[in-house]
XYZ file of N, CA, C and O in Angstrom:
856
model
N -63.083 -8.453 -39.475
C -62.241 -9.051 -38.824
C -62.889 -9.854 -37.667
O -63.734 -9.220 -36.946
N -62.638 -10.931 -37.516
C -63.423 -11.757 -36.467
C -62.938 -11.268 -35.045
O -61.711 -10.899 -34.719
N -63.983 -11.656 -34.112
C -63.712 -11.142 -32.796
C -62.618 -11.914 -32.160
O -61.686 -11.360 -31.555
N -62.397 -13.207 -32.442
C -61.365 -14.135 -31.917
C -60.089 -13.669 -32.260
O -59.085 -13.349 -31.708
N -59.824 -13.150 -33.619
C -58.690 -12.778 -34.378
C -58.201 -11.362 -33.646
O -56.994 -11.152 -33.394
N -59.297 -10.493 -33.307
C -59.174 -9.385 -32.951
C -58.575 -9.312 -31.430
O -57.627 -8.590 -31.200
N -59.139 -10.315 -30.714
C -58.604 -10.448 -29.521
C -57.258 -10.974 -29.404
O -56.479 -10.771 -28.525
N -56.879 -11.733 -30.301
C -55.404 -12.554 -30.376
C -54.555 -11.130 -30.591
O -53.307 -11.106 -30.138
N -54.831 -10.366 -31.323
C -53.944 -9.255 -31.681
C -53.553 -8.291 -30.477
O -52.795 -7.789 -30.276
N -54.796 -8.022 -29.694
C -54.797 -7.114 -28.697
C -53.966 -7.875 -27.581
O -52.991 -7.311 -26.804
N -54.137 -9.222 -27.390
C -53.383 -10.026 -26.381
C -51.823 -9.979 -26.766
O -50.915 -9.889 -25.925
N -51.426 -10.215 -27.920
C -50.261 -10.195 -28.531
C -49.627 -8.932 -28.229
O -48.324 -8.715 -27.840
N -50.282 -7.669 -28.670
C -49.616 -6.339 -28.375
C -49.512 -6.156 -26.753
O -48.611 -5.640 -26.393
N -50.382 -6.623 -25.983
C -50.340 -6.453 -24.459
C -49.029 -7.263 -24.018
O -48.160 -6.663 -23.103
N -48.843 -8.514 -24.523
C -47.626 -9.179 -24.226
C -46.421 -8.558 -24.746
O -45.302 -8.436 -23.784
N -46.276 -7.812 -25.894
C -45.040 -7.106 -26.299
C -44.746 -5.784 -25.444
O -43.745 -5.792 -25.157
N -45.972 -5.315 -25.016
C -45.644 -4.154 -24.356
C -44.958 -4.613 -22.762
O -44.376 -3.750 -22.281
N -45.663 -5.464 -22.231
C -45.356 -6.034 -21.009
C -43.768 -6.306 -20.894
O -42.870 -6.169 -19.934
N -43.502 -7.020 -22.167
C -41.991 -7.569 -22.268
C -41.128 -6.423 -22.387
O -39.980 -6.455 -21.663
N -41.503 -5.386 -22.963
C -40.817 -4.258 -23.175
C -40.488 -3.514 -21.935
O -39.534 -2.950 -21.468
N -41.630 -3.448 -21.114
C -41.570 -2.577 -19.743
C -40.742 -3.522 -18.849
O -39.848 -3.081 -18.098
N -40.798 -4.958 -18.939
C -39.990 -5.794 -18.135
C -38.478 -5.618 -18.484
O -37.575 -5.619 -17.433
N -38.221 -5.477 -19.658
C -36.758 -5.031 -20.103
C -36.227 -4.061 -19.515
O -35.238 -3.823 -18.986
N -37.048 -2.720 -19.531
C -36.613 -1.482 -19.043
C -36.399 -1.582 -17.437
O -35.303 -1.046 -17.093
N -37.235 -2.282 -16.726
C -37.154 -2.531 -15.594
C -36.013 -3.131 -15.137
O -35.123 -2.728 -14.084
N -35.638 -4.299 -15.760
C -34.622 -5.151 -15.339
C -33.219 -4.749 -16.089
O -32.143 -5.191 -15.785
N -33.382 -3.580 -16.866
C -32.155 -3.186 -17.496
C -31.036 -2.566 -16.300
O -31.440 -1.859 -15.417
N -29.793 -2.852 -16.476
C -28.637 -2.454 -15.221
C -28.676 -0.891 -15.406
O -28.868 -0.515 -16.471
N -28.758 -0.464 -14.243
C -28.608 1.309 -14.147
C -27.282 1.563 -14.945
O -26.381 0.846 -14.839
N -27.045 2.933 -15.284
C -25.923 3.366 -15.782
C -25.095 3.286 -14.842
O -25.165 3.647 -13.709
N -23.731 3.013 -15.206
C -22.686 2.930 -14.167
C -22.154 4.206 -13.662
O -21.971 5.208 -14.380
N -22.095 4.219 -12.347
C -21.468 5.546 -11.744
C -20.067 5.648 -12.154
O -19.354 4.775 -11.622
N -19.765 6.735 -12.775
C -18.405 6.865 -13.279
C -18.195 8.321 -13.538
O -18.889 9.106 -13.797
N -16.655 8.638 -13.635
C -16.348 9.994 -14.297
C -16.631 9.926 -15.762
O -17.154 9.005 -16.503
N -16.625 11.150 -16.305
C -17.023 11.418 -17.759
C -16.133 10.390 -18.658
O -14.901 10.178 -18.541
N -16.708 9.865 -19.693
C -15.994 8.822 -20.474
C -14.925 9.509 -21.319
O -14.998 10.619 -21.843
N -13.730 8.926 -21.133
C -12.436 9.553 -21.607
C -12.511 9.203 -23.171
O -13.249 8.315 -23.705
N -11.772 10.088 -23.899
C -11.412 9.782 -25.410
C -10.951 8.469 -25.603
O -10.547 7.395 -24.790
N -11.251 7.966 -26.833
C -10.821 6.549 -27.447
C -9.513 6.151 -27.169
O -8.498 7.194 -27.201
N -9.204 4.825 -27.186
C -7.747 4.554 -27.158
C -7.144 4.984 -28.630
O -6.001 5.441 -28.471
N -7.902 4.912 -29.682
C -7.310 5.397 -30.835
C -6.952 6.966 -30.841
O -5.974 7.370 -31.275
N -7.912 7.726 -30.262
C -7.648 9.183 -30.332
C -6.464 9.414 -29.440
O -5.585 10.580 -29.403
N -6.366 8.579 -28.128
C -5.266 8.959 -27.269
C -3.825 8.522 -27.962
O -2.824 9.050 -27.856
N -3.917 7.412 -28.628
C -2.701 7.027 -29.381
C -2.248 8.121 -30.417
O -1.061 8.390 -30.656
N -3.313 8.526 -31.041
C -3.050 9.667 -32.185
C -2.439 10.978 -31.524
O -1.331 11.437 -32.059
N -2.804 11.368 -30.454
C -2.259 12.452 -29.589
C -0.907 12.232 -29.283
O -0.122 12.986 -29.268
N -0.687 10.919 -28.738
C 0.661 10.683 -28.210
C 1.661 10.536 -29.103
O 2.931 11.024 -28.978
N 1.260 10.323 -30.404
C 2.164 10.389 -31.591
C 2.632 11.969 -31.937
O 3.668 11.835 -32.594
N 2.049 12.741 -31.405
C 2.409 14.092 -31.506
C 3.282 14.745 -30.681
O 3.676 15.884 -30.507
N 3.198 14.003 -29.306
C 3.999 14.421 -28.274
C 5.487 14.229 -28.262
O 6.089 13.173 -28.518
N 6.280 15.413 -27.929
C 7.568 15.328 -27.779
C 8.034 15.277 -26.325
O 7.836 16.264 -25.610
N 8.571 14.188 -25.886
C 8.829 14.068 -24.369
C 9.698 15.225 -23.813
O 10.474 15.612 -24.553
N 9.343 15.661 -22.573
C 10.099 16.765 -22.113
C 10.368 16.320 -20.739
O 9.579 15.706 -19.916
N 11.619 16.753 -20.104
C 11.994 16.431 -18.764
C 11.316 17.178 -17.849
O 10.950 18.274 -17.981
N 10.771 16.354 -16.685
C 9.857 16.939 -15.870
C 10.507 18.310 -15.271
O 11.698 18.369 -14.829
N 9.770 19.297 -14.907
C 10.409 20.454 -14.194
C 10.480 20.244 -12.551
O 10.044 19.027 -12.237
N 10.978 21.006 -11.863
C 11.264 21.014 -10.477
C 9.954 21.275 -9.620
O 8.859 21.841 -10.196
N 9.797 20.703 -8.602
C 8.785 20.715 -7.423
C 9.079 22.062 -6.708
O 8.119 22.460 -5.835
N 10.323 22.770 -7.056
C 10.478 24.125 -6.224
C 9.288 24.955 -6.210
O 8.525 25.287 -7.272
N 8.624 25.332 -5.194
C 7.753 26.276 -4.889
C 6.374 25.518 -4.820
O 5.354 26.359 -4.682
N 6.204 24.350 -5.023
C 5.016 23.529 -4.883
C 4.437 23.616 -3.755
O 4.926 23.437 -2.540
N 2.898 23.740 -3.587
C 2.235 23.559 -2.535
C 0.750 23.102 -2.881
O 0.428 23.789 -3.934
N 0.009 22.287 -2.127
C -1.147 21.785 -2.794
C -2.066 23.005 -2.658
O -3.139 23.048 -3.190
N -1.782 24.061 -1.714
C -2.439 25.133 -1.390
C -2.615 26.170 -2.758
O -3.471 26.952 -2.860
N -1.660 26.022 -3.684
C -1.704 26.690 -4.957
C -2.816 26.196 -5.911
O -2.885 26.651 -6.852
N -3.223 24.955 -5.588
C -4.470 24.282 -6.265
C -5.566 24.426 -5.519
O -5.938 23.260 -4.880
N -6.412 25.506 -5.094
C -7.587 25.535 -4.183
C -8.661 24.534 -4.527
O -9.076 24.344 -5.718
N -8.913 23.584 -3.657
C -9.903 22.591 -3.799
C -10.300 22.188 -2.230
O -9.678 22.445 -1.263
N -11.759 21.909 -2.182
C -12.627 21.569 -3.239
C -13.681 22.709 -3.259
O -13.959 23.232 -2.261
N -13.731 23.231 -4.443
C -14.665 24.408 -4.723
C -16.076 24.156 -4.561
O -16.590 22.859 -4.703
N -16.866 25.161 -4.233
C -18.350 25.074 -4.051
C -18.989 24.765 -5.623
O -18.474 25.434 -6.490
N -19.631 23.710 -5.639
C -20.390 23.437 -7.026
C -21.774 24.142 -6.873
O -22.192 24.732 -7.975
N -22.674 23.844 -5.912
C -23.675 24.200 -5.848
C -24.340 24.134 -4.523
O -24.100 22.967 -3.605
N -25.020 25.201 -3.993
C -25.372 25.294 -2.713
C -24.411 24.860 -1.547
O -23.293 25.497 -1.534
N -24.669 23.926 -0.781
C -23.631 23.381 0.212
C -22.615 22.281 -0.414
O -21.818 21.704 0.396
N -22.821 22.006 -1.513
C -22.129 20.908 -2.349
C -20.687 21.182 -2.824
O -20.982 22.223 -3.670
N -19.581 20.650 -2.339
C -18.420 21.172 -3.076
C -18.052 20.047 -3.940
O -18.784 18.949 -4.194
N -16.737 19.962 -4.569
C -16.415 19.034 -5.743
C -16.320 17.686 -5.015
O -16.653 16.792 -5.711
N -15.841 17.606 -3.910
C -15.462 16.078 -3.401
C -16.977 15.623 -3.222
O -17.007 14.607 -3.855
N -17.770 16.374 -2.554
C -19.242 15.540 -2.420
C -20.020 15.471 -3.671
O -20.645 14.471 -3.810
N -19.764 16.210 -4.812
C -20.445 16.018 -5.839
C -19.696 14.771 -6.640
O -20.551 13.929 -7.199
N -18.410 14.548 -6.691
C -17.870 13.242 -7.051
C -18.181 11.982 -6.336
O -18.684 11.075 -7.102
N -18.381 12.109 -5.156
C -19.067 11.152 -4.214
C -20.243 10.678 -4.639
O -20.665 9.442 -4.856
N -21.093 11.516 -4.924
C -22.578 11.308 -5.319
C -22.688 10.943 -6.706
O -23.374 10.130 -7.069
N -21.721 11.499 -7.642
C -21.671 10.795 -8.981
C -21.288 9.481 -9.249
O -21.818 8.791 -10.132
N -20.193 9.044 -8.414
C -19.508 7.882 -8.553
C -20.008 6.819 -7.834
O -19.577 5.576 -7.650
N -20.987 7.083 -6.839
C -21.621 6.088 -6.111
C -22.932 5.726 -6.531
O -23.611 6.212 -7.576
N -23.594 4.653 -5.834
C -24.715 4.055 -5.946
C -25.681 4.462 -4.804
O -25.358 4.004 -3.603
N -27.013 4.932 -5.092
C -27.944 5.082 -3.874
C -27.392 5.988 -2.875
O -27.493 5.698 -1.615
N -26.735 6.993 -3.202
C -25.944 7.797 -2.320
C -26.980 8.933 -1.439
O -27.810 9.495 -2.335
N -26.851 8.955 -0.313
C -27.904 9.805 0.455
C -27.116 10.749 1.206
O -25.818 10.483 1.684
N -27.398 12.060 0.963
C -26.539 13.226 1.584
C -27.417 13.980 2.749
O -28.828 13.933 2.575
N -26.628 14.593 3.693
C -27.298 15.279 4.591
C -27.569 16.758 4.233
O -27.360 17.304 3.070
N -27.888 17.598 5.130
C -28.240 18.955 4.707
C -26.959 19.803 4.304
O -26.980 20.819 3.653
N -25.821 19.292 4.885
C -24.521 19.910 4.368
C -23.878 19.298 3.197
O -22.687 19.607 2.807
N -24.747 18.405 2.543
C -24.228 17.664 1.397
C -23.260 16.579 1.366
O -22.707 15.932 0.419
N -23.044 16.212 2.931
C -21.916 15.142 3.079
C -22.792 13.961 2.745
O -23.968 13.584 3.230
N -22.118 12.780 2.336
C -22.664 11.485 2.086
C -22.708 10.796 3.289
O -21.600 10.569 3.870
N -24.017 10.196 3.590
C -24.222 9.544 4.996
C -24.376 8.220 4.574
O -24.269 7.158 5.737
N -24.627 7.787 3.341
C -24.865 6.399 3.162
C -24.815 6.272 1.516
O -24.812 7.062 0.988
N -24.613 4.901 1.222
C -24.384 4.806 -0.248
C -23.337 3.571 -0.498
O -23.018 2.897 0.563
N -23.041 3.255 -1.846
C -22.208 2.073 -2.068
C -21.245 2.737 -3.119
O -21.623 3.325 -4.214
N -20.129 2.434 -3.015
C -18.901 2.920 -3.867
C -18.121 1.870 -4.403
O -17.444 0.998 -3.582
N -17.846 1.481 -5.699
C -16.912 0.447 -6.095
C -15.718 1.354 -6.714
O -15.798 2.226 -7.596
N -14.433 1.211 -6.176
C -13.215 1.657 -6.490
C -12.675 0.934 -7.765
O -12.352 -0.057 -7.690
N -12.603 1.760 -8.712
C -12.143 1.203 -10.208
C -10.724 0.745 -10.116
O -10.241 -0.294 -10.819
N -9.995 1.564 -9.209
C -8.501 1.136 -9.207
C -8.232 -0.287 -8.725
O -7.269 -0.846 -9.042
N -8.936 -0.788 -7.644
C -8.788 -2.033 -6.979
C -9.793 -3.032 -6.961
O -9.684 -4.131 -6.632
N -11.039 -2.580 -7.392
C -12.151 -3.493 -7.313
C -12.937 -3.678 -5.990
O -13.590 -4.482 -5.703
N -12.591 -2.858 -4.942
C -13.047 -2.981 -3.704
C -14.387 -2.060 -3.813
O -14.639 -1.086 -4.342
N -15.390 -2.567 -2.991
C -16.622 -1.717 -2.620
C -16.728 -1.256 -1.234
O -16.281 -2.043 -0.295
N -17.098 -0.106 -0.994
C -17.179 0.562 0.090
C -18.579 1.199 0.499
O -19.274 1.527 -0.524
N -18.877 1.182 1.552
C -20.152 1.783 2.154
C -20.253 2.904 3.059
O -21.059 3.535 3.383
N -18.919 3.443 3.182
C -18.638 4.725 4.104
C -17.965 5.541 3.360
O -16.833 5.216 2.750
N -18.253 6.631 2.888
C -17.558 7.694 2.368
C -16.191 8.026 2.801
O -15.234 8.321 2.025
N -15.962 7.734 4.098
C -14.556 8.145 4.623
C -13.642 7.031 4.239
O -12.426 7.611 4.358
N -13.862 6.089 3.540
C -12.983 4.990 3.108
C -12.511 5.405 1.619
O -11.917 4.745 1.092
N -12.999 6.486 1.089
C -12.634 6.989 -0.165
C -11.964 8.311 -0.283
O -12.263 9.319 0.604
N -11.020 8.445 -1.193
C -10.353 9.619 -1.533
C -10.962 10.019 -2.951
O -11.230 8.998 -3.638
N -10.948 11.189 -3.286
C -11.227 11.760 -4.691
C -9.852 11.988 -5.259
O -9.000 12.785 -4.887
N -9.545 11.003 -6.272
C -8.188 10.891 -6.898
C -8.175 12.054 -7.988
O -9.018 12.047 -8.719
N -7.040 12.883 -7.986
C -6.766 13.580 -9.205
C -6.087 12.792 -10.205
O -4.888 12.376 -9.845
N -6.571 12.164 -11.230
C -6.034 11.405 -12.199
C -4.617 11.744 -12.483
O -3.531 11.062 -12.344
N -4.445 13.002 -12.880
C -3.214 13.644 -13.109
C -2.939 14.422 -11.827
O -3.575 15.539 -11.597
N -1.952 14.002 -10.820
C -1.775 14.352 -9.605
C -1.432 16.162 -9.756
O -0.825 16.465 -10.723
N -1.833 16.827 -8.641
C -1.388 18.217 -8.615
C -0.107 18.558 -8.653
O 0.371 19.274 -9.491
N 0.784 17.515 -8.002
C 2.286 17.917 -8.116
C 2.877 17.530 -9.508
O 3.810 18.098 -10.157
N 2.341 16.457 -10.205
C 2.511 15.962 -11.273
C 2.369 17.149 -12.426
O 2.949 17.641 -13.274
N 1.158 17.764 -12.280
C 0.764 18.940 -13.048
C 1.656 20.052 -12.889
O 2.243 20.764 -13.916
N 2.222 20.296 -11.704
C 3.127 21.497 -11.479
C 4.342 21.210 -12.155
O 4.767 22.107 -12.788
N 5.109 19.901 -12.277
C 6.110 19.784 -12.784
C 5.991 19.815 -14.352
O 6.899 19.689 -15.108
N 4.679 19.616 -14.883
C 4.453 19.537 -16.270
C 4.022 20.698 -17.169
O 3.496 20.728 -18.154
N 3.949 21.889 -16.117
C 3.640 23.113 -16.688
C 2.817 23.906 -15.871
O 2.609 25.144 -16.127
N 1.831 23.487 -15.049
C 1.152 24.063 -14.130
C 1.734 25.274 -13.108
O 1.009 26.011 -12.625
N 3.116 25.116 -12.973
C 3.725 26.032 -12.335
C 3.713 27.473 -12.657
O 3.845 28.636 -11.985
N 3.448 27.512 -14.220
C 3.369 28.877 -14.612
C 1.898 29.369 -14.807
O 1.658 30.441 -15.285
N 0.866 28.657 -14.410
C -0.499 29.091 -14.414
C -0.770 30.109 -13.417
O -0.107 30.042 -12.421
N -1.810 30.610 -13.538
C -2.311 31.622 -12.524
C -3.159 30.651 -11.532
O -3.526 29.557 -11.613
N -3.393 31.085 -10.265
C -4.091 30.223 -9.280
C -5.482 30.024 -9.705
O -5.893 28.884 -9.340
N -6.080 30.832 -10.294
C -7.437 30.525 -10.798
C -7.411 29.338 -11.899
O -8.347 28.379 -11.685
N -6.417 29.443 -12.679
C -6.283 28.056 -13.572
C -5.969 26.825 -12.943
O -6.752 25.868 -13.209
N -5.180 26.889 -11.850
C -5.021 25.729 -10.987
C -6.125 25.385 -10.256
O -6.354 24.072 -10.108
N -6.994 26.251 -9.856
C -8.256 25.687 -9.229
C -9.089 25.076 -10.004
O -9.850 24.180 -9.491
N -9.161 25.594 -11.304
C -10.055 24.789 -12.211
C -9.732 23.455 -12.590
O -10.391 22.751 -12.630
N -8.322 23.461 -12.695
C -7.664 21.979 -12.994
C -8.015 21.065 -11.685
O -8.403 19.773 -11.899
N -7.944 21.655 -10.488
C -7.959 20.740 -9.252
C -9.521 20.499 -9.095
O -9.880 19.352 -8.385
N -10.400 21.011 -9.543
C -11.899 20.806 -9.564
C -12.431 20.538 -10.918
O -13.663 20.879 -11.046
N -11.984 19.946 -11.799
C -12.250 19.853 -12.966
C -13.395 18.526 -13.192
O -12.919 17.417 -13.076
N -14.630 18.969 -13.330
C -15.608 17.692 -13.389
C -15.949 17.592 -14.831
O -16.698 16.519 -14.993
N -15.490 18.351 -15.640
C -15.835 18.165 -17.149
C -15.100 16.968 -17.956
O -15.580 16.098 -18.683
N -13.863 17.069 -17.619
C -12.856 16.026 -18.102
C -12.725 14.795 -17.044
O -13.035 14.916 -15.940
N -12.316 13.577 -17.375
C -12.057 12.560 -16.609
C -10.915 12.590 -15.628
O -10.009 11.818 -15.550
N -10.949 13.724 -14.712
C -9.737 14.053 -14.021
C -9.987 13.661 -12.390
O -9.004 13.572 -11.772
N -11.315 13.344 -12.103
C -11.482 13.181 -10.657
C -12.394 11.846 -10.456
O -13.372 11.673 -11.200
N -11.965 11.065 -9.524
C -12.490 9.672 -9.465
C -12.615 9.399 -8.001
O -11.497 9.513 -7.224
N -13.523 8.704 -7.386
C -13.603 8.438 -6.138
C -13.043 6.779 -6.042
O -13.471 5.857 -6.700
N -11.992 6.769 -5.407
C -11.372 5.487 -5.021
C -11.148 4.945 -3.715
O -10.930 5.960 -2.756
N -10.560 3.780 -3.446
C -10.002 3.425 -2.197
C -8.985 4.260 -1.696
O -8.010 4.566 -2.358
N -9.051 4.744 -0.611
C -8.204 5.784 0.002
C -6.676 5.357 0.135
O -6.019 6.184 -0.351
N -6.437 4.253 0.735
C -5.143 3.606 0.672
C -4.400 3.446 -0.653
O -3.151 3.695 -0.629
N -5.127 3.114 -1.643
C -4.726 3.046 -2.900
C -4.335 4.428 -3.645
O -3.334 4.504 -4.031
N -5.084 5.299 -3.538
C -4.678 6.710 -4.015
C -3.542 7.221 -3.276
O -2.748 7.783 -3.839
N -3.514 6.819 -1.919
C -2.279 7.464 -1.082
C -1.065 6.541 -1.644
O 0.034 7.199 -1.840
N -1.144 5.323 -2.142
C 0.013 4.731 -2.550
C 0.369 5.175 -3.800
O 1.580 5.276 -4.364
N -0.577 5.652 -4.724
C -0.139 6.377 -6.055
C 0.667 7.499 -5.885
O 1.549 7.911 -6.564
N 0.164 8.249 -4.725
C 0.742 9.798 -4.712
C 0.636 10.572 -5.678
O -0.150 10.815 -6.264
N 1.943 11.060 -6.162
C 2.057 11.992 -7.450
C 2.753 11.246 -8.531
O 3.310 11.982 -9.519
N 2.690 9.936 -8.447
C 3.393 9.277 -9.471
C 2.590 9.211 -10.788
O 1.481 9.077 -11.033
N 3.389 9.176 -12.039
C 2.869 9.205 -13.498
C 2.753 7.683 -13.752
O 3.234 6.626 -13.097
N 1.952 7.245 -14.894
C 1.955 5.980 -15.304
C 3.233 5.244 -15.637
O 3.096 3.913 -15.482
N 4.362 5.792 -15.599
C 5.500 5.193 -15.815
C 6.021 4.559 -14.500
O 7.028 3.666 -14.368
N 5.365 4.956 -13.512
C 5.882 4.471 -12.074
C 4.620 3.965 -11.231
O 4.967 3.122 -10.318
N 3.441 4.081 -11.777
C 2.208 3.628 -10.945
C 1.141 3.486 -12.017
O 0.818 4.270 -12.699
N 0.352 2.272 -11.746
C -0.822 2.065 -12.657
C -1.810 1.298 -11.600
O -1.470 0.717 -10.473
N -3.209 1.318 -11.871
C -4.007 0.878 -10.975
C -3.778 -0.509 -10.911
O -3.573 -1.236 -11.746
N -3.915 -1.136 -9.738
C -3.558 -2.523 -9.553
C -4.720 -3.457 -10.249
O -4.278 -4.584 -10.522
N -5.771 -2.888 -10.409
C -6.826 -3.720 -11.134
C -6.451 -3.502 -12.584
O -6.726 -2.497 -13.259
N -5.810 -4.526 -13.308
C -5.395 -4.378 -14.679
C -6.770 -4.129 -15.587
O -6.464 -3.561 -16.725
N -7.746 -4.422 -15.332
C -8.864 -4.323 -16.091
C -9.153 -2.766 -16.584
O -9.784 -2.551 -17.307
N -8.604 -2.186 -15.481
C -8.977 -0.555 -15.776
C -7.871 0.094 -16.283
O -7.965 1.398 -16.495
N -6.738 -0.472 -16.392
C -5.521 0.363 -16.820
C -5.598 1.020 -18.258
O -5.413 2.063 -18.454
N -6.606 0.515 -19.404
C -6.594 1.159 -20.441
C -7.432 2.266 -20.220
O -7.221 3.478 -20.858
N -8.514 2.176 -19.497
C -9.380 3.457 -19.265
C -8.495 4.482 -18.560
O -8.933 5.572 -18.867
N -7.850 4.164 -17.651
C -6.959 4.926 -16.866
C -5.983 5.626 -17.840
O -5.774 6.972 -17.627
N -5.308 5.100 -18.824
C -4.483 5.537 -19.656
C -5.224 6.702 -20.667
O -4.716 7.863 -20.850
N -6.355 6.277 -20.979
C -7.271 7.324 -21.849
C -7.556 8.345 -21.056
O -7.515 9.650 -21.563
N -7.800 8.293 -19.763
C -8.300 9.634 -18.880
C -7.039 10.403 -18.785
O -7.114 11.638 -18.956
N -5.810 9.796 -18.463
C -4.634 10.521 -18.081
C -4.182 11.213 -19.535
O -4.069 12.532 -19.377
N -4.244 10.772 -20.660
C -3.957 11.381 -21.935
C -4.836 12.486 -22.131
O -4.531 13.555 -22.545
N -6.184 12.297 -21.892
C -7.139 13.342 -22.257
C -6.889 14.569 -21.325
O -6.883 15.756 -21.963
N -6.621 14.263 -20.305
C -6.368 15.337 -19.124
C -5.177 16.250 -19.424
O -5.271 17.474 -19.553
N -4.194 15.407 -19.787
C -2.774 16.134 -20.211
C -2.935 16.945 -21.595
O -2.507 17.995 -21.565
N -3.782 16.315 -22.536
C -3.948 16.902 -23.707
C -4.879 18.254 -23.492
O -4.262 19.269 -24.076
N -5.787 18.234 -22.766
C -6.777 19.330 -22.552
C -5.878 20.564 -21.929
O -6.030 21.743 -22.368
N -5.334 20.195 -20.955
C -4.687 21.196 -20.238
C -3.146 21.485 -20.603
O -2.435 22.268 -19.914
N -2.887 21.055 -21.839
C -1.358 21.215 -22.485
C -0.244 21.016 -21.449
O 0.681 21.912 -21.520
N -0.396 19.919 -20.744
C 0.718 19.564 -19.860
C 1.730 18.582 -20.748
O 1.328 17.721 -21.498
N 2.939 18.832 -20.336
C 4.012 17.951 -21.003
C 3.986 16.482 -20.271
O 3.394 16.408 -19.385
N 4.814 15.790 -20.864
C 5.297 14.378 -20.470
C 6.618 13.977 -20.602
O 7.253 14.489 -21.663
N 6.955 13.192 -19.740
C 8.322 13.016 -19.807
C 8.530 11.609 -20.592
O 7.398 11.045 -21.018
N 9.668 10.993 -21.104
C 9.665 9.916 -21.882
C 9.327 8.860 -21.180
O 8.547 7.800 -22.083
N 9.499 8.359 -19.972
C 9.049 7.085 -19.167
C 7.481 7.242 -19.198
O 6.782 6.048 -19.305
N 6.942 8.197 -19.111
C 5.432 8.370 -18.959
C 4.809 8.282 -20.288
O 3.867 7.333 -20.313
N 5.472 8.744 -21.506
C 4.810 8.538 -22.653
C 5.006 7.126 -23.099
O 4.107 6.514 -23.572
N 6.049 6.353 -22.923
C 6.269 5.186 -23.182
C 5.430 4.209 -22.501
O 4.779 3.288 -23.355
N 5.209 4.359 -21.304
C 4.254 3.625 -20.621
C 2.711 3.816 -21.208
O 1.959 2.711 -21.299
N 2.379 4.840 -21.425
C 0.862 5.129 -21.991
C 0.938 4.486 -23.450
O -0.152 3.766 -23.737
N 2.032 4.616 -24.164
C 1.909 3.830 -25.614
C 1.862 2.535 -25.319
O 1.013 1.765 -26.059
N 2.448 1.768 -24.437
C 2.349 0.362 -24.292
C 1.273 0.016 -23.773
O 0.668 -1.130 -24.278
N 0.516 0.757 -23.060
C -0.887 0.271 -22.605
C -1.858 0.441 -23.695
O -2.499 -0.436 -23.819
N -1.753 1.621 -24.320
C -2.806 1.888 -25.171
C -2.583 1.002 -26.502
O -3.652 0.619 -27.216
N -1.635 0.615 -26.770
C -1.399 -0.242 -28.049
C -2.079 -1.699 -27.634
O -2.251 -2.534 -28.855
N -2.269 -2.022 -26.516
C -2.957 -3.383 -26.001
C -4.397 -2.964 -25.846
O -5.135 -4.145 -25.399
N -5.036 -1.855 -26.100
C -6.273 -1.420 -25.719
C -7.223 -1.733 -27.067
O -6.703 -1.612 -28.068
């Protein structure tokens, strides 16, 4: 092999390596978000098996029956864990409180740089869960539900948007950012399926209509 040819091979390899490294550096960071929910197809399949049931009463309900936020590790509780997970460049202090960072609220498309502007939404609200079967759970089960980091049940969103949602189901409220509604419906269905919570007819119809368009 000639010296010139060999040099060309080395130069080509170096250029390819540099291009690969540049691609890695410039690649977008993974999006900060809750666990990826089940697919729209899987959600539709589950809904096909659901027999709607009239919601139960709120009698006896209290948020205190769903203890939150639980300690996750050290000084970090569930709220701070979700804030760190869903944010970008989040810095926390010795008490695990978020002191800086950036958060994109999927529900309305707003971006915030102060943790105090965000609520941690229970995708399936606690009161909704109570009316759908959680009233018969033990306090320990309700605590697990209220702090569920494994399913897509918790998400950091704009505080007043979360407050506007309240305890409404998808038949009565959907994220104002329409691009997120398919994801929201998939999240809702997965949480209800895993926790074996019932659905009323309006709720199921709304979910079917959303998912049929996904």
